[in-house]
CSV table of C-alpha atoms in Angstrom, one decimal:
chain,number,residue,atom,x,y,z
N,1,MET,CA,-9.3,21.0,-4.9
N,2,GLU,CA,-9.0,20.6,-8.7
N,3,LEU,CA,-7.3,17.5,-10.0
N,4,GLU,CA,-7.0,15.5,-13.1
N,5,GLY,CA,-5.5,12.3,-11.6
N,6,ILE,CA,-5.1,10.4,-8.3
N,7,VAL,CA,-2.5,7.8,-7.4
N,8,PHE,CA,-3.5,5.6,-4.5
N,9,ASP,CA,-1.3,3.5,-2.2
N,10,LYS,CA,-2.8,0.0,-1.7
N,11,ASP,CA,-2.2,-1.4,1.8
N,12,GLY,CA,-3.6,0.9,4.4
N,13,THR,CA,-5.3,3.1,1.8
N,14,LEU,CA,-7.6,1.2,-0.6
N,15,TYR,CA,-7.6,-1.6,2.0
N,16,ASP,CA,-7.6,-1.4,5.8
N,17,PHE,CA,-4.1,-2.5,6.9
N,18,ASN,CA,-4.6,-4.3,10.2
N,19,ALA,CA,-8.0,-5.7,9.2
N,20,THR,CA,-6.4,-7.2,6.1
N,21,TRP,CA,-3.0,-8.3,7.3
N,22,GLY,CA,-3.3,-8.9,11.0
N,23,ALA,CA,-4.5,-12.5,11.1
N,24,TRP,CA,-2.8,-13.4,7.8
N,25,THR,CA,0.6,-12.5,9.1
N,26,LEU,CA,0.3,-14.9,12.1
N,27,SER,CA,-0.7,-17.7,9.7
N,28,MET,CA,2.3,-16.9,7.4
N,29,LEU,CA,4.8,-16.9,10.3
N,30,ARG,CA,3.5,-20.2,11.5
N,31,GLU,CA,3.8,-21.8,8.1
N,32,GLU,CA,7.4,-20.5,7.6
N,33,THR,CA,8.5,-21.7,11.0
N,34,GLY,CA,6.7,-25.1,11.1
N,35,GLY,CA,4.7,-23.6,14.0
N,36,ASP,CA,7.7,-23.2,16.4
N,37,PRO,CA,6.4,-20.7,19.0
N,38,ALA,CA,9.8,-19.2,19.8
N,39,THR,CA,10.7,-18.5,16.2
N,40,VAL,CA,7.3,-17.1,15.5
N,41,GLU,CA,7.7,-14.7,18.4
N,42,ALA,CA,11.2,-13.8,17.3
N,43,LEU,CA,10.1,-13.0,13.8
N,44,ALA,CA,7.1,-11.1,15.0
N,45,GLU,CA,9.4,-8.9,17.1
N,46,ILE,CA,11.6,-8.1,14.1
N,47,LEU,CA,8.5,-7.3,12.0
N,48,GLY,CA,6.9,-5.1,14.7
N,49,TYR,CA,3.9,-7.5,15.0
N,50,ASP,CA,1.9,-8.3,18.1
N,51,THR,CA,0.9,-12.0,17.9
N,52,ALA,CA,-1.5,-11.7,20.8
N,53,ARG,CA,-3.5,-8.8,19.3
N,54,ARG,CA,-2.8,-9.8,15.7
N,55,ARG,CA,-1.9,-6.3,14.9
N,56,PHE,CA,1.1,-4.4,13.7
N,57,ARG,CA,2.9,-1.6,15.6
N,58,LYS,CA,3.0,1.7,13.7
N,59,ASP,CA,6.8,1.4,13.5
N,60,SER,CA,6.6,-2.0,11.7
N,61,ILE,CA,8.9,-2.4,8.7
N,62,VAL,CA,6.0,-4.0,6.9
N,63,VAL,CA,4.2,-0.7,6.5
N,64,ALA,CA,6.4,0.8,3.8
N,65,HIS,CA,9.1,-1.7,2.9
N,66,THR,CA,9.1,-4.0,-0.1
N,67,ILE,CA,8.5,-7.8,0.0
N,68,ALA,CA,12.2,-8.3,-0.7
N,69,GLU,CA,13.3,-6.0,2.1
N,70,VAL,CA,10.9,-7.8,4.6
N,71,ALA,CA,12.3,-11.2,3.4
N,72,ASP,CA,15.9,-10.0,3.9
N,73,THR,CA,15.0,-9.0,7.5
N,74,ILE,CA,13.5,-12.3,8.5
N,75,LEU,CA,15.8,-14.6,6.5
N,76,PRO,CA,18.5,-14.8,9.2
N,77,LEU,CA,16.0,-16.5,11.5
N,78,LEU,CA,15.0,-19.0,8.8
N,79,PRO,CA,18.3,-20.8,8.2
N,80,HIS,CA,16.8,-23.4,5.8
N,81,ALA,CA,15.1,-20.8,3.6
N,82,ARG,CA,16.4,-19.5,0.3
N,83,ARG,CA,15.9,-15.9,-0.4
N,84,GLY,CA,14.3,-16.3,-3.8
N,85,ASP,CA,12.0,-19.1,-2.7
N,86,LEU,CA,11.0,-17.1,0.4
N,87,ILE,CA,10.1,-14.0,-1.7
N,88,ALA,CA,8.1,-16.2,-4.1
N,89,ARG,CA,6.2,-17.9,-1.2
N,90,MET,CA,5.4,-14.5,0.4
N,91,ASP,CA,4.2,-13.1,-2.9
N,92,ALA,CA,2.0,-16.1,-3.6
N,93,ARG,CA,0.5,-16.1,-0.1
N,94,ALA,CA,0.0,-12.3,-0.2
N,95,ALA,CA,-1.8,-12.6,-3.5
N,96,ARG,CA,-4.4,-15.0,-2.0
N,97,ALA,CA,-4.9,-12.9,1.2
N,98,PRO,CA,-8.5,-11.7,1.5
N,99,GLN,CA,-8.6,-7.9,1.5
N,100,VAL,CA,-10.8,-5.7,3.7
N,101,GLU,CA,-11.7,-2.6,1.6
N,102,ALA,CA,-11.5,0.8,3.3
N,103,THR,CA,-14.7,1.7,1.5
N,104,ASP,CA,-16.8,-0.1,-1.1
N,105,LEU,CA,-14.3,0.3,-3.9
N,106,VAL,CA,-16.4,-0.4,-7.0
N,107,PRO,CA,-18.8,2.6,-6.6
N,108,PHE,CA,-16.1,4.8,-5.0
N,109,LEU,CA,-13.6,4.4,-7.9
N,110,THR,CA,-16.4,4.3,-10.6
N,111,ASN,CA,-17.5,7.7,-9.3
N,112,LEU,CA,-14.0,9.1,-9.7
N,113,ARG,CA,-13.7,7.7,-13.2
N,114,ASP,CA,-17.1,9.1,-14.2
N,115,ARG,CA,-15.8,12.5,-13.2
N,116,GLY,CA,-13.0,12.2,-15.6
N,117,LEU,CA,-10.1,11.4,-13.2
N,118,ARG,CA,-7.3,9.2,-14.3
N,119,LEU,CA,-6.4,6.7,-11.5
N,120,GLY,CA,-3.3,4.8,-10.5
N,121,VAL,CA,-1.9,2.5,-7.8
N,122,ALA,CA,1.6,2.8,-6.5
N,123,THR,CA,2.5,0.2,-3.9
N,124,ASN,CA,5.7,-1.1,-2.3
N,125,ASP,CA,4.0,-4.5,-2.6
N,126,SER,CA,5.0,-6.6,-5.7
N,127,GLU,CA,2.9,-5.9,-8.8
N,128,GLY,CA,1.5,-9.4,-9.1
N,129,PRO,CA,-0.2,-9.6,-5.6
N,130,ALA,CA,-1.4,-6.0,-6.0
N,131,ARG,CA,-3.1,-6.8,-9.3
N,132,ALA,CA,-4.6,-10.0,-7.7
N,133,HIS,CA,-6.1,-7.9,-4.9
N,134,LEU,CA,-7.5,-5.3,-7.2
N,135,ALA,CA,-8.9,-8.0,-9.5
N,136,ALA,CA,-10.6,-9.8,-6.6
N,137,SER,CA,-12.2,-6.4,-5.7
N,138,LYS,CA,-13.3,-6.1,-9.4
N,139,VAL,CA,-11.5,-2.8,-9.8
N,140,GLU,CA,-8.3,-3.6,-11.6
N,141,ASP,CA,-9.6,-2.3,-14.9
N,142,LEU,CA,-10.5,1.1,-13.3
N,143,PHE,CA,-6.9,2.0,-13.0
N,144,ASP,CA,-4.7,3.5,-15.8
N,145,LEU,CA,-1.6,2.2,-14.2
N,146,VAL,CA,-0.7,-0.3,-11.4
N,147,VAL,CA,3.0,-0.3,-10.3
N,148,GLY,CA,4.7,-2.3,-7.6
N,149,ALA,CA,8.2,-2.3,-6.2
N,150,ASP,CA,9.2,-4.8,-8.8
N,151,SER,CA,7.8,-2.9,-11.8
N,152,GLY,CA,10.9,-1.1,-12.7
N,153,HIS,CA,10.1,2.4,-11.3
N,154,GLY,CA,11.7,2.1,-7.9
N,155,HIS,CA,9.7,2.2,-4.7
N,156,LYS,CA,8.5,4.8,-2.3
N,157,PRO,CA,9.6,7.2,-0.8
N,158,GLY,CA,11.2,7.8,-4.1
N,159,PRO,CA,9.0,9.4,-6.7
N,160,GLY,CA,9.6,7.0,-9.6
N,161,GLN,CA,6.3,5.2,-9.4
N,162,LEU,CA,4.3,8.4,-9.3
N,163,LEU,CA,6.2,10.0,-12.2
N,164,ALA,CA,5.6,6.8,-14.2
N,165,PHE,CA,1.9,7.4,-13.7
N,166,CYS,CA,2.3,10.9,-15.0
N,167,ASP,CA,4.2,9.7,-18.0
N,168,ALA,CA,1.6,7.1,-18.8
N,169,THR,CA,-1.3,9.5,-18.5
N,170,ARG,CA,0.5,12.6,-19.7
N,171,LEU,CA,-0.6,14.6,-16.7
N,172,ASP,CA,1.3,17.4,-14.9
N,173,PRO,CA,2.2,16.1,-11.4
N,174,ALA,CA,0.8,19.4,-10.1
N,175,ARG,CA,-2.6,18.3,-11.2
N,176,VAL,CA,-2.3,14.9,-9.5
N,177,ALA,CA,-2.8,13.8,-5.8
N,178,MET,CA,-1.0,11.1,-4.0
N,179,VAL,CA,-3.2,9.4,-1.5
N,180,GLY,CA,-1.6,7.2,1.1
N,181,ASP,CA,-1.4,6.1,4.8
N,182,SER,CA,2.3,6.4,5.5
N,183,THR,CA,5.0,9.1,5.6
N,184,HIS,CA,6.7,7.2,2.7
N,185,ASP,CA,3.6,7.9,0.6
N,186,MET,CA,3.7,11.6,1.5
N,187,MET,CA,7.4,11.9,0.9
N,188,ALA,CA,7.0,10.2,-2.5
N,189,GLY,CA,4.1,12.6,-3.4
N,190,ARG,CA,6.1,15.6,-2.3
N,191,ALA,CA,9.1,14.6,-4.3
N,192,ALA,CA,7.0,14.1,-7.4
N,193,GLY,CA,5.4,17.5,-7.0
N,194,MET,CA,1.9,16.2,-6.2
N,195,THR,CA,-0.8,17.2,-3.7
N,196,CYS,CA,-0.4,14.9,-0.7
N,197,ILE,CA,-3.5,13.5,1.0
N,198,ALA,CA,-3.1,11.2,4.0
N,199,VAL,CA,-5.6,8.7,5.3
N,200,LEU,CA,-5.9,7.0,8.7
N,201,THR,CA,-6.7,3.4,7.7
N,202,GLY,CA,-3.0,2.4,8.0
N,203,LEU,CA,-0.9,2.4,11.1
N,204,ALA,CA,0.3,6.0,11.3
N,205,SER,CA,-1.6,8.6,13.3
N,206,GLU,CA,-2.8,12.0,12.3
N,207,ALA,CA,0.1,13.5,14.3
N,208,ASP,CA,2.6,11.3,12.3
N,209,LEU,CA,1.1,12.3,8.9
N,210,ALA,CA,0.0,15.9,9.2
N,211,PRO,CA,3.5,17.4,9.0
N,212,HIS,CA,4.0,15.7,5.6
N,213,ALA,CA,0.5,16.0,4.1
N,214,ASP,CA,-1.6,18.8,2.6
N,215,LEU,CA,-4.7,17.1,4.1
N,216,VAL,CA,-5.5,14.2,6.4
N,217,LEU,CA,-8.7,12.3,6.1
N,218,PRO,CA,-10.2,9.4,8.2
N,219,ASN,CA,-10.4,7.3,5.0
N,220,ILE,CA,-10.7,7.5,1.2
N,221,ALA,CA,-14.5,7.7,1.4
N,222,GLN,CA,-14.3,11.4,2.2
N,223,LEU,CA,-12.2,12.2,-0.8
N,224,PRO,CA,-14.9,12.7,-3.6
N,225,GLY,CA,-16.7,15.4,-1.7
N,226,LEU,CA,-13.5,17.5,-1.6
N,227,LEU,CA,-12.7,17.3,-5.3
N,228,HIS,CA,-13.4,19.6,-8.2
N,229,THR,CA,-12.3,17.9,-11.4
N,230,ALA,CA,-10.7,19.9,-14.2
N,231,GLY,CA,-12.4,20.8,-17.4
């Protein structure tokens, strides 16, 4: 596989989804509801979240929806919350959430950069929290472009974020791979004309992803061994 660039999804790809967001989500729900058990459970049901196991179901809206879309979903059960304030609180809390890396990101990404690859992040998270997570992992500077749902390029499954990466790096989409853990990632990659590589560190199974992907890997750690860089 010969490539000149790779765009990574963030949650479930660079970072293990349930390991990162499982416990954090329960804490967030308790804070937003003042700890009311009935409201916590009602919100969890809407979000596709199991409070007992502290894990998301694979059909959870959190997997591929934006922070704003998630806020709109839970807002009816939070009658005293204002939409803008809720989104701001969710972004601020998310930015502080400890991330569980799918593999040791510094050597992994440094290896790809040393091989001449241009790297990007395209996430349906907001750009601010995404950059905070990458900075905490000491890898933000290894990416040519980091775009979120609020960066002005739309959000997945649309191809806008991926095409923005190609514009910024002047790469042909056919020479770029989209690596992600959801069907939204694969659909975005396909719409952009990129190679689509799925990983299993999110919530979707191989059976879910295989029909939409050119390749399915257990996690991103297997990626370097499959690549032949151009040049």
